[in-house]
Amino acid sequence: MMRRRFCFVLSFLMIGLFAQACKKPVPVATLILRNGFIYTVDPENRVVESIAIKGDRILAIGTDQEMARFVGPKTAVLDLEGRFACPGFNDAHIHLPRGVMDGHELDLSGVHSIRDIQRAVMRRYEEIRKDNPGGWTVGRGWDQTLYPGNERPTRSDIDRFVSEAPVFLRRVCGHVAVANGKALDIAGIDRHTPDPPGGRIVRDPRTGEPNGILEEKAMDLVIQYLPPPSKAAATAEILNLLDRFRRLGITSIQGPCDSLACEILASLLETDRLTCHVSMWMPLEADLSTAKRTRSKYRGTMIRAGLLKGYIDGSLGSRTAALFRSYADAPETFGLQRMTQNALNLLVLKADREGFQVGLHAIGDRANRMALDAFELARELNGRRDSRHRIEHAQVLDPEDIPRFARLGVTASMQPSHCLTDLLWAEHRLGTRRSRTAYAWNELAESGTVLAFGTDWPAAPLDPLIGIYTAVTRRDTSGYPAQGWFPEQRIGIGEAIRAYTLGSAYAEFTDPMKGSLEPGKLADIVVFDRNLLRIPPQELLRAGVAYTILGGKIIYRAVPEDDVTD
């Protein structure tokens, strides 16, 4: 009997020892964030105290006590001291090449009259001609909606101060520019030059002579002659921009990249200096075989390519956004379509058939209808798939088109910061009826549409918090109007953060990898100096980034370095 009992106990102990041996060892974290208010943006919108990170991935989330089990002898522990954290921001719409050029161009964003433009151009020209007589003066950022009389600068306004050297100045939206007489001469533009397809050369109604205003594709007639920045200068600008991203908590961006920007980004990645994920866009009208090669070449975690970007219309500020009914403040104007519906359908059909995601720039209600119609036709003829086609901007919508986004699986890639200034004049331009469904974030979200937020920098401020503030208040930075501009289209702060993180990741097919703070996903995190979910909306404009973390590494800190313990 005793022998039998001894054998039973021995067997039990052996089973226990075997089970213990088979038990997986607890993984050791490389970094733990503790004592925080961490908004995960997961399906349950959980808020947790702590995150355990191993390498570049999130190991686990939970309470401080739960995460303590992952601490090892070499684990770094960052005490957030109650600070708010969320996934790193993903700017779903940014213009990297244009921003690089901006670093070398005359900044006209702060001017308030045509006279100010003239003075600024004259000062820059005086600097340029010391080393390069006859060199180009290139600028960007003018906005006639801020000037007395709302008049656009013309060729004669510039020629009065600089006529012997070329001048080319883009409007803030990038869809209109003014060129002086010398620039028009270099481009061969005169009264006999026809409007290019998708563009317009604005002319003096009395003489037929170009007045210097070039809209949409007409700008390309001059742009082809602009001197490009050197690789060294462009690299310096991109490095400066990456520093700004780190300071603002931006860990991913999406947008067009030219060949020079692609080359620089690849070089920075090789030398471990690329501190954000980049999703590069290619032109919709490009050769598809070339686009396929580019897509195959860039398929990594840090740099990827895939979306084909097309343009249907222009901008609201320049009255080149395509509308069904004329502009309320310009009854003879309906905007400008850059292509016909048939041409658009053909491009989208071909791209969709080859498995490409398509993003279409559409501002006006007519342009948005065209985009939705093209996507619907592609779905009917090519079959349903998880295409995640996007409309970039989606600013002015016919009420009947709002539910079509969700029905067709089209993402609304929007930039709330545009509303920050547009609300001052958009109702005058559109009329009250159309304004009700302009920047319709809430109606789109309520209909089940995925919102992906970005900035459209350099056409709008780079700081995501400005966009989030605008989305939740629909007021300008001074707090006007107090009740918000068509406040029924506001969304909550949590929704706005989701659109800047998980929504943007969904829009580029990377939501399984990033966009929320869940085990297995990339540890891309931004920590703020105040709780974004609990402060008054106006205080969002004063919030600052305390830390930015990319792939488990702290790449920016605004606080002393002795906050991390081993």
Coordinates of C-alpha atoms in Angstrom, one line a residue:
M1 CA 0.0 0.0 0.0
M2 CA 2.8 2.4 1.0
R3 CA 4.7 1.5 -2.1
R4 CA 1.7 2.2 -4.3
R5 CA 1.2 5.6 -2.6
F6 CA 4.8 6.5 -3.1
C7 CA 4.6 5.7 -6.8
F8 CA 1.5 7.9 -7.2
V9 CA 3.2 10.8 -5.5
L10 CA 6.3 10.3 -7.6
S11 CA 4.2 10.2 -10.8
F12 CA 2.4 13.4 -9.8
L13 CA 5.7 15.2 -9.1
M14 CA 7.1 14.0 -12.4
I15 CA 4.0 15.3 -14.3
G16 CA 4.4 18.6 -12.5
L17 CA 8.0 18.9 -13.3
F18 CA 7.4 17.9 -17.0
A19 CA 4.6 20.5 -17.2
Q20 CA 6.9 23.2 -15.7
A21 CA 9.6 22.2 -18.2
C22 CA 7.2 22.5 -21.1
K23 CA 5.9 25.9 -19.9
K24 CA 7.0 28.7 -22.2
P25 CA 9.4 31.2 -20.6
V26 CA 8.0 34.7 -20.0
P27 CA 9.5 37.0 -22.7
V28 CA 11.6 39.9 -21.5
A29 CA 10.7 43.4 -22.6
T30 CA 13.2 45.8 -23.9
L31 CA 11.1 48.8 -22.9
I32 CA 8.1 49.3 -20.6
L33 CA 6.0 52.4 -20.5
R34 CA 4.3 52.5 -17.1
N35 CA 2.0 54.8 -15.0
G36 CA 0.4 56.3 -18.1
F37 CA -3.1 57.1 -19.5
I38 CA -2.6 55.2 -22.7
Y39 CA -5.4 55.4 -25.3
T40 CA -5.0 52.2 -27.4
V41 CA -7.5 52.9 -30.2
D42 CA -8.2 49.2 -30.2
P43 CA -11.7 47.9 -31.1
E44 CA -12.9 48.5 -27.5
N45 CA -11.1 51.9 -27.2
R46 CA -9.4 50.7 -24.1
V47 CA -7.3 52.9 -21.9
V48 CA -4.4 51.1 -20.1
E49 CA -1.6 52.0 -17.6
S50 CA 1.3 50.2 -19.2
I51 CA 2.8 48.8 -22.4
A52 CA 5.5 46.2 -22.6
I53 CA 7.6 46.4 -25.8
K54 CA 10.1 43.8 -27.2
G55 CA 12.2 45.1 -30.0
D56 CA 10.0 47.0 -32.4
R57 CA 6.8 45.3 -31.4
I58 CA 4.2 45.6 -28.6
L59 CA 4.5 42.6 -26.3
A60 CA 1.5 43.2 -24.1
I61 CA -0.7 45.9 -22.6
G62 CA -2.4 46.2 -19.3
T63 CA -1.9 47.4 -15.7
D64 CA 1.5 48.3 -14.3
Q65 CA 1.3 45.2 -12.1
E66 CA 0.6 43.0 -15.1
M67 CA 3.4 44.4 -17.2
A68 CA 5.9 43.9 -14.3
R69 CA 6.3 40.2 -15.2
F70 CA 8.0 41.2 -18.4
V71 CA 10.8 43.2 -16.7
G72 CA 14.3 41.7 -17.0
P73 CA 17.7 42.8 -16.0
K74 CA 18.2 44.8 -19.2
T75 CA 14.6 46.2 -19.5
A76 CA 14.4 50.0 -19.7
V77 CA 11.4 51.4 -17.8
L78 CA 9.9 54.8 -18.7
D79 CA 7.6 56.3 -16.1
L80 CA 5.0 58.4 -18.0
E81 CA 4.0 60.1 -14.7
G82 CA 0.3 59.9 -15.7
R83 CA 0.8 61.4 -19.2
F84 CA -1.4 60.7 -22.1
A85 CA -0.2 58.4 -24.9
C86 CA -1.7 57.1 -28.1
P87 CA -0.5 55.6 -31.4
G88 CA 2.0 57.7 -33.4
F89 CA 0.2 60.0 -35.9
N90 CA 0.0 58.9 -39.5
D91 CA -0.4 61.8 -41.9
A92 CA -2.5 60.3 -44.6
H93 CA -1.9 63.2 -47.1
I94 CA 1.3 65.1 -47.3
H95 CA 3.3 66.6 -50.3
L96 CA 7.0 65.7 -49.6
P97 CA 8.5 67.0 -52.9
R98 CA 6.6 70.2 -52.7
G99 CA 7.6 70.7 -49.1
V100 CA 11.2 70.1 -50.0
M101 CA 10.9 72.8 -52.7
D102 CA 9.3 75.1 -50.2
G103 CA 12.4 75.1 -48.1
H104 CA 14.1 77.0 -50.9
E105 CA 11.2 79.2 -52.0
L106 CA 9.9 82.5 -51.0
D107 CA 7.3 82.0 -48.2
L108 CA 4.2 84.2 -48.9
S109 CA 2.0 82.6 -46.3
G110 CA 2.2 85.6 -44.0
V111 CA 1.4 88.4 -46.5
H112 CA -1.8 90.3 -46.4
S113 CA -2.0 92.2 -49.7
I114 CA -0.7 92.3 -53.2
R115 CA 1.6 95.1 -52.1
D116 CA 3.1 92.8 -49.5
I117 CA 3.8 90.2 -52.3
Q118 CA 5.5 92.8 -54.4
R119 CA 7.8 93.9 -51.6
A120 CA 8.7 90.3 -50.7
V121 CA 9.4 89.4 -54.4
M122 CA 11.6 92.5 -54.8
R123 CA 13.6 91.6 -51.7
R124 CA 14.2 88.0 -52.8
Y125 CA 15.1 89.1 -56.3
E126 CA 17.7 91.5 -54.9
E127 CA 19.3 88.6 -53.0
I128 CA 19.2 86.3 -56.0
R129 CA 20.7 88.6 -58.6
K130 CA 23.8 89.1 -56.5
D131 CA 25.0 85.6 -57.4
N132 CA 22.7 84.7 -60.2
P133 CA 21.5 87.6 -62.4
G134 CA 18.4 86.5 -64.3
G135 CA 17.8 83.6 -61.9
W136 CA 14.3 82.4 -61.0
T137 CA 12.4 83.9 -58.0
V138 CA 10.0 81.1 -56.9
G139 CA 7.5 81.4 -54.1
R140 CA 4.4 79.9 -52.6
G141 CA 1.7 80.6 -50.1
W142 CA -0.3 83.7 -51.3
D143 CA -4.0 83.6 -50.6
Q144 CA -6.2 86.3 -52.1
T145 CA -9.1 85.4 -49.7
L146 CA -7.0 87.3 -47.0
Y147 CA -6.4 90.4 -49.1
P148 CA -8.5 93.5 -49.5
G149 CA -10.9 93.0 -52.4
N150 CA -10.0 89.3 -52.7
E151 CA -8.1 90.1 -55.9
R152 CA -5.4 87.6 -57.2
P153 CA -2.0 89.0 -58.1
T154 CA -1.4 89.2 -61.9
R155 CA 1.5 89.4 -64.3
S156 CA 1.4 93.2 -64.3
D157 CA 1.6 93.4 -60.5
I158 CA 4.8 91.4 -60.6
D159 CA 6.3 93.0 -63.7
R160 CA 6.0 96.4 -62.1
F161 CA 8.7 95.4 -59.6
V162 CA 10.6 92.5 -61.4
S163 CA 10.4 92.3 -65.2
E164 CA 14.0 91.3 -66.2
A165 CA 14.1 87.9 -64.5
P166 CA 11.4 85.1 -64.2
V167 CA 9.1 85.0 -61.2
F168 CA 6.7 82.1 -60.5
L169 CA 4.5 82.2 -57.3
R170 CA 2.1 79.4 -56.4
R171 CA -1.1 80.0 -54.4
V172 CA -1.3 78.3 -51.0
C173 CA -3.4 75.5 -52.4
G174 CA -0.8 74.6 -55.1
H175 CA -3.5 74.6 -57.8
V176 CA -3.0 78.1 -59.2
A177 CA 0.1 80.2 -59.8
V178 CA 1.0 83.6 -61.1
A179 CA 3.9 84.1 -63.5
N180 CA 5.5 87.4 -64.6
G181 CA 6.1 88.3 -68.2
K182 CA 9.6 86.9 -68.3
A183 CA 8.5 83.5 -67.0
L184 CA 5.7 83.4 -69.6
D185 CA 8.2 84.2 -72.3
I186 CA 10.5 81.4 -71.2
A187 CA 7.6 79.0 -71.3
G188 CA 6.4 80.3 -74.7
I189 CA 3.0 81.3 -73.4
D190 CA 1.3 84.1 -75.3
R191 CA -2.2 85.0 -76.6
H192 CA -2.0 82.2 -79.2
T193 CA -1.2 79.4 -76.7
P194 CA -4.2 77.1 -76.2
D195 CA -5.3 76.0 -72.8
P196 CA -3.8 72.6 -72.0
P197 CA -6.2 69.7 -71.2
G198 CA -7.2 70.0 -67.6
G199 CA -5.8 73.5 -67.2
R200 CA -6.6 77.2 -68.0
I201 CA -4.5 80.2 -69.0
V202 CA -6.4 83.1 -67.6
R203 CA -6.5 86.0 -70.1
D204 CA -7.3 89.7 -70.2
P205 CA -10.9 89.8 -71.5
R206 CA -10.1 92.9 -73.6
T207 CA -6.9 91.9 -75.3
G208 CA -6.8 88.1 -75.0
E209 CA -3.2 88.3 -73.5
P210 CA -2.3 86.0 -70.6
N211 CA -2.6 87.9 -67.4
G212 CA -0.2 85.6 -65.6
I213 CA -2.7 83.5 -63.7
L214 CA -2.2 79.8 -64.6
E215 CA -4.7 77.2 -63.2
E216 CA -4.2 73.5 -62.7
K217 CA -2.3 71.8 -65.6
A218 CA -1.5 75.2 -67.2
M219 CA 1.1 75.6 -64.4
D220 CA 3.1 72.7 -65.8
L221 CA 3.9 74.8 -68.9
V222 CA 6.2 76.9 -66.6
I223 CA 7.0 74.3 -63.9
Q224 CA 9.1 72.3 -66.4
Y225 CA 11.5 75.2 -66.6
L226 CA 12.0 75.7 -62.8
P227 CA 15.5 74.8 -61.5
P228 CA 15.3 71.7 -59.3
P229 CA 17.0 71.7 -55.9
S230 CA 20.4 69.9 -55.6
K231 CA 20.4 66.5 -53.9
A232 CA 22.4 67.9 -51.0
A233 CA 19.9 70.7 -50.5
A234 CA 16.9 68.4 -50.8
T235 CA 18.5 65.9 -48.3
A236 CA 19.0 68.7 -45.8
E237 CA 15.3 69.7 -46.2
I238 CA 14.1 66.2 -45.7
L239 CA 16.2 65.7 -42.6
N240 CA 14.8 69.0 -41.2
L241 CA 11.3 67.7 -42.0
L242 CA 12.0 64.4 -40.2
D243 CA 13.0 66.4 -37.1
R244 CA 9.7 68.3 -37.3
F245 CA 7.8 65.0 -37.6
R246 CA 9.5 63.7 -34.4
R247 CA 8.6 66.8 -32.5
L248 CA 5.0 66.5 -33.6
G249 CA 4.6 62.8 -32.9
I250 CA 4.3 61.9 -36.6
T251 CA 5.6 58.4 -37.2
S252 CA 4.1 57.7 -40.6
I253 CA 3.3 59.7 -43.7
Q254 CA 1.6 59.1 -47.0
G255 CA 1.9 61.1 -50.2
P256 CA 3.5 61.6 -53.6
C257 CA 7.3 61.2 -54.0
D258 CA 9.3 62.1 -57.0
S259 CA 12.5 60.2 -58.0
L260 CA 14.8 62.5 -56.1
A261 CA 12.8 62.1 -52.9
C262 CA 12.6 58.3 -53.3
E263 CA 16.4 58.2 -53.7
I264 CA 17.0 60.3 -50.6
L265 CA 14.6 58.3 -48.5
A266 CA 16.2 55.0 -49.5
S267 CA 19.6 56.4 -48.7
L268 CA 18.4 57.6 -45.3
L269 CA 16.9 54.2 -44.6
E270 CA 20.3 52.5 -45.4
T271 CA 22.1 54.8 -43.0
D272 CA 19.5 54.4 -40.2
R273 CA 18.4 58.1 -40.4
L274 CA 14.8 57.6 -41.6
T275 CA 12.6 58.2 -38.6
C276 CA 9.1 57.7 -40.0
H277 CA 7.3 55.2 -42.2
V278 CA 6.7 56.4 -45.7
S279 CA 3.9 55.3 -48.1
M280 CA 4.7 56.6 -51.5
W281 CA 2.1 57.5 -54.2
M282 CA 2.6 57.3 -57.9
P283 CA 0.7 59.1 -60.7
L284 CA -2.5 57.5 -61.9
E285 CA -1.6 58.5 -65.5
A286 CA 1.8 56.8 -65.3
D287 CA 2.7 53.7 -67.2
L288 CA 1.3 50.7 -65.2
S289 CA 4.3 48.5 -65.9
T290 CA 6.6 51.2 -64.4
A291 CA 4.2 51.5 -61.4
K292 CA 4.4 47.7 -60.9
R293 CA 8.2 47.8 -60.8
T294 CA 8.1 50.6 -58.2
R295 CA 5.5 48.7 -56.2
S296 CA 7.7 45.6 -56.2
K297 CA 10.8 47.6 -55.3
Y298 CA 9.3 49.3 -52.3
R299 CA 7.5 46.8 -50.1
G300 CA 9.2 47.2 -46.8
T301 CA 8.0 48.2 -43.3
M302 CA 9.6 51.7 -43.6
I303 CA 9.1 52.5 -47.2
R304 CA 6.4 51.1 -49.4
A305 CA 4.6 52.1 -52.6
G306 CA 1.2 51.2 -54.1
L307 CA -1.4 53.9 -54.4
L308 CA -1.9 55.7 -57.7
K309 CA -3.0 59.3 -57.3
G310 CA -5.2 61.2 -59.8
Y311 CA -6.6 64.7 -59.9
I312 CA -10.2 65.5 -60.9
D313 CA -10.5 69.1 -60.0
G314 CA -8.7 72.0 -58.2
S315 CA -9.3 73.9 -55.0
L316 CA -12.2 75.8 -53.4
G317 CA -10.0 78.8 -52.7
S318 CA -9.0 79.2 -56.3
R319 CA -12.6 78.5 -57.6
T320 CA -11.2 75.5 -59.6
A321 CA -13.1 72.9 -57.5
A322 CA -15.7 71.3 -59.9
L323 CA -19.3 72.1 -58.7
F324 CA -22.7 71.1 -60.0
R325 CA -24.0 74.6 -59.6
S326 CA -22.1 77.8 -60.0
Y327 CA -20.1 79.4 -57.2
A328 CA -22.3 81.6 -55.1
D329 CA -19.8 84.5 -55.3
A330 CA -19.0 84.0 -59.0
P331 CA -22.2 83.0 -60.9
E332 CA -20.4 82.4 -64.2
T333 CA -18.0 79.9 -62.7
F334 CA -18.4 76.1 -62.1
G335 CA -14.8 75.2 -61.4
L336 CA -12.5 73.2 -63.6
Q337 CA -12.5 69.4 -64.4
R338 CA -9.0 68.1 -65.1
M339 CA -10.4 65.1 -67.1
T340 CA -13.7 63.8 -68.4
Q341 CA -15.7 61.1 -66.7
N342 CA -14.9 58.7 -69.5
A343 CA -11.1 59.3 -69.3
L344 CA -11.3 58.9 -65.5
N345 CA -13.3 55.7 -65.8
L346 CA -10.7 54.2 -68.1
L347 CA -7.8 55.1 -65.8
V348 CA -9.5 53.7 -62.7
L349 CA -10.7 50.5 -64.5
K350 CA -7.1 49.7 -65.7
A351 CA -5.5 50.4 -62.3
D352 CA -8.1 48.5 -60.4
R353 CA -7.8 45.5 -62.7
E354 CA -4.1 45.4 -62.0
G355 CA -4.7 45.4 -58.3
F356 CA -3.7 49.0 -57.6
Q357 CA -5.3 51.1 -54.9
V358 CA -6.5 54.5 -56.4
G359 CA -6.7 57.8 -54.6
L360 CA -8.6 60.6 -56.4
H361 CA -8.2 64.3 -55.6
A362 CA -11.8 65.7 -55.5
I363 CA -12.9 68.9 -53.8
G364 CA -16.2 69.9 -55.4
D365 CA -19.4 68.0 -55.3
R366 CA -19.3 67.3 -59.0
A367 CA -15.7 65.9 -58.7
N368 CA -16.6 63.7 -55.8
R369 CA -19.6 62.3 -57.7
M370 CA -17.2 61.6 -60.6
A371 CA -14.8 59.7 -58.3
L372 CA -17.6 57.6 -56.7
D373 CA -19.0 56.8 -60.1
A374 CA -15.6 55.6 -61.4
F375 CA -15.1 53.4 -58.3
E376 CA -18.5 52.0 -58.6
L377 CA -18.0 51.1 -62.3
A378 CA -14.7 49.4 -61.5
R379 CA -16.4 47.3 -58.9
E380 CA -19.1 46.3 -61.3
L381 CA -16.8 45.4 -64.2
N382 CA -13.7 44.1 -62.3
G383 CA -15.5 42.5 -59.4
R384 CA -15.5 43.2 -55.6
R385 CA -12.3 43.1 -53.7
D386 CA -10.7 44.9 -50.7
S387 CA -9.5 47.7 -52.9
R388 CA -9.7 50.5 -50.3
H389 CA -9.9 53.2 -53.0
R390 CA -9.8 56.7 -51.5
I391 CA -11.1 60.2 -52.2
E392 CA -8.5 62.7 -51.2
H393 CA -10.1 65.8 -49.6
A394 CA -13.9 65.0 -50.2
Q395 CA -14.6 68.6 -49.1
V396 CA -17.9 69.4 -50.7
L397 CA -20.4 66.6 -51.0
D398 CA -23.9 66.2 -52.4
P399 CA -26.0 64.7 -49.5
E400 CA -27.0 61.7 -51.8
D401 CA -23.3 60.8 -52.2
I402 CA -22.4 60.6 -48.5
P403 CA -23.7 57.0 -47.9
R404 CA -22.0 55.9 -51.1
F405 CA -18.6 56.0 -49.5
A406 CA -19.3 53.2 -47.1
R407 CA -21.4 51.3 -49.5
L408 CA -18.5 51.2 -52.0
G409 CA -15.8 50.8 -49.4
V410 CA -14.3 54.1 -50.3
T411 CA -12.1 55.8 -47.6
A412 CA -12.6 59.6 -47.1
S413 CA -9.0 60.9 -46.8
M414 CA -9.6 64.4 -45.3
Q415 CA -7.6 67.3 -43.9
P416 CA -9.5 69.1 -41.2
S417 CA -7.0 72.0 -41.1
H418 CA -8.4 73.3 -44.4
C419 CA -11.6 74.1 -42.6
L420 CA -9.6 76.2 -40.1
T421 CA -9.4 79.1 -42.6
D422 CA -12.0 78.1 -45.2
L423 CA -14.8 78.5 -42.6
L424 CA -14.2 82.3 -42.8
W425 CA -15.3 82.5 -46.5
A426 CA -16.6 79.1 -47.7
E427 CA -20.3 79.8 -47.0
H428 CA -20.0 83.0 -49.1
R429 CA -18.4 80.9 -51.9
L430 CA -20.8 77.9 -51.7
G431 CA -24.0 79.2 -50.2
T432 CA -25.6 77.9 -47.1
R433 CA -27.1 74.7 -48.6
R434 CA -23.9 73.3 -49.9
S435 CA -21.9 74.4 -46.9
R436 CA -24.1 72.1 -44.7
T437 CA -22.3 69.0 -46.2
A438 CA -18.9 70.6 -46.6
Y439 CA -16.1 68.9 -44.5
A440 CA -18.9 66.5 -43.5
W441 CA -16.8 64.5 -41.0
N442 CA -19.7 63.5 -38.7
E443 CA -22.1 62.4 -41.5
L444 CA -19.5 60.4 -43.2
A445 CA -18.5 58.7 -39.9
E446 CA -22.1 58.0 -39.0
S447 CA -22.7 56.4 -42.4
G448 CA -19.9 53.9 -41.7
T449 CA -17.2 55.6 -43.8
V450 CA -13.6 55.1 -42.7
L451 CA -12.0 58.6 -42.1
A452 CA -8.3 59.0 -42.6
F453 CA -6.9 62.3 -41.5
G454 CA -3.9 64.2 -42.8
T455 CA -2.6 67.7 -43.3
D456 CA -2.0 68.4 -47.0
W457 CA 1.2 70.1 -45.9
P458 CA 2.6 72.4 -47.1
A459 CA -0.9 73.7 -48.1
A460 CA -1.9 73.6 -44.4
P461 CA -0.2 73.4 -41.0
L462 CA 1.8 70.3 -40.3
D463 CA 0.8 69.9 -36.7
P464 CA -1.8 67.1 -36.3
L465 CA -3.2 68.7 -33.2
I466 CA -4.4 71.7 -35.2
G467 CA -6.4 69.3 -37.4
I468 CA -7.8 67.4 -34.4
Y469 CA -8.8 70.7 -32.8
T470 CA -10.6 71.8 -36.0
A471 CA -12.4 68.4 -36.3
V472 CA -13.8 68.6 -32.8
T473 CA -14.6 72.3 -32.7
R474 CA -15.1 73.6 -36.3
R475 CA -13.7 76.8 -35.1
D476 CA -10.6 78.8 -36.1
T477 CA -7.7 79.2 -33.6
S478 CA -9.2 82.3 -32.1
G479 CA -12.4 80.3 -31.2
Y480 CA -14.6 81.7 -34.0
P481 CA -17.4 81.0 -34.4
A482 CA -18.2 80.2 -30.8
Q483 CA -20.8 77.6 -31.6
G484 CA -18.7 76.1 -34.4
W485 CA -19.2 76.3 -38.2
F486 CA -22.1 73.9 -39.0
P487 CA -21.4 72.2 -35.6
E488 CA -23.5 69.2 -36.5
Q489 CA -20.5 68.0 -38.5
R490 CA -18.1 67.9 -35.5
I491 CA -16.7 64.6 -34.3
G492 CA -15.4 63.6 -30.9
I493 CA -11.7 63.8 -29.8
G494 CA -11.4 60.0 -29.7
E495 CA -12.8 59.7 -33.2
A496 CA -10.4 62.4 -34.5
I497 CA -7.4 60.6 -33.0
R498 CA -8.6 57.3 -34.5
A499 CA -8.8 59.0 -37.9
Y500 CA -5.2 60.2 -37.5
T501 CA -4.0 56.8 -36.5
L502 CA -5.9 53.6 -37.2
G503 CA -8.0 55.3 -40.0
S504 CA -4.9 56.4 -41.8
A505 CA -3.3 53.0 -41.4
Y506 CA -6.4 51.3 -42.8
A507 CA -6.2 53.7 -45.8
E508 CA -2.8 52.3 -46.7
F509 CA -3.4 48.6 -45.8
T510 CA -1.1 48.7 -42.8
D511 CA -3.7 48.5 -40.0
P512 CA -2.7 44.9 -39.2
M513 CA 0.8 46.3 -38.4
K514 CA 0.1 49.7 -36.9
G515 CA -2.5 52.4 -36.0
S516 CA -3.5 51.0 -32.6
L517 CA -1.6 49.9 -29.6
E518 CA -2.2 46.1 -29.5
P519 CA 0.1 43.1 -29.0
G520 CA 2.0 42.2 -32.1
K521 CA 1.8 45.7 -33.7
L522 CA 4.6 48.2 -34.1
A523 CA 5.5 50.2 -31.0
D524 CA 4.9 53.6 -32.7
I525 CA 3.7 55.8 -29.9
V526 CA 3.4 59.5 -29.0
V527 CA 3.2 60.8 -25.5
F528 CA 1.8 64.2 -24.6
D529 CA 2.2 66.7 -21.8
R530 CA -1.5 66.7 -21.1
N531 CA -4.5 64.4 -21.4
L532 CA -6.0 65.0 -24.9
L533 CA -9.2 63.2 -24.0
R534 CA -9.9 65.3 -20.9
I535 CA -8.8 68.8 -21.6
P536 CA -11.0 71.6 -23.1
P537 CA -10.7 71.6 -26.9
Q538 CA -9.0 75.0 -27.0
E539 CA -6.2 73.6 -24.9
L540 CA -5.4 71.1 -27.7
L541 CA -3.6 74.0 -29.4
R542 CA -1.2 74.3 -26.4
A543 CA -0.5 70.6 -25.9
G544 CA 3.0 69.5 -26.6
V545 CA 4.8 66.2 -27.3
A546 CA 6.8 64.8 -24.5
Y547 CA 8.1 61.6 -26.3
T548 CA 7.9 60.1 -29.7
I549 CA 8.6 56.4 -30.0
L550 CA 9.2 54.6 -33.3
G551 CA 9.6 50.9 -33.4
G552 CA 10.2 50.7 -29.7
K553 CA 13.0 53.4 -29.8
I554 CA 12.6 56.8 -28.2
I555 CA 13.4 59.2 -31.1
Y556 CA 12.3 62.4 -29.5
R557 CA 12.0 63.6 -25.9
A558 CA 11.1 67.0 -24.6
V559 CA 12.0 66.0 -21.0
P560 CA 15.4 65.2 -19.3
E561 CA 17.0 61.9 -20.2
D562 CA 17.2 60.6 -16.6
D563 CA 13.6 59.6 -16.8
V564 CA 14.4 56.1 -18.0
T565 CA 15.5 53.5 -15.5
D566 CA 17.2 50.2 -16.1

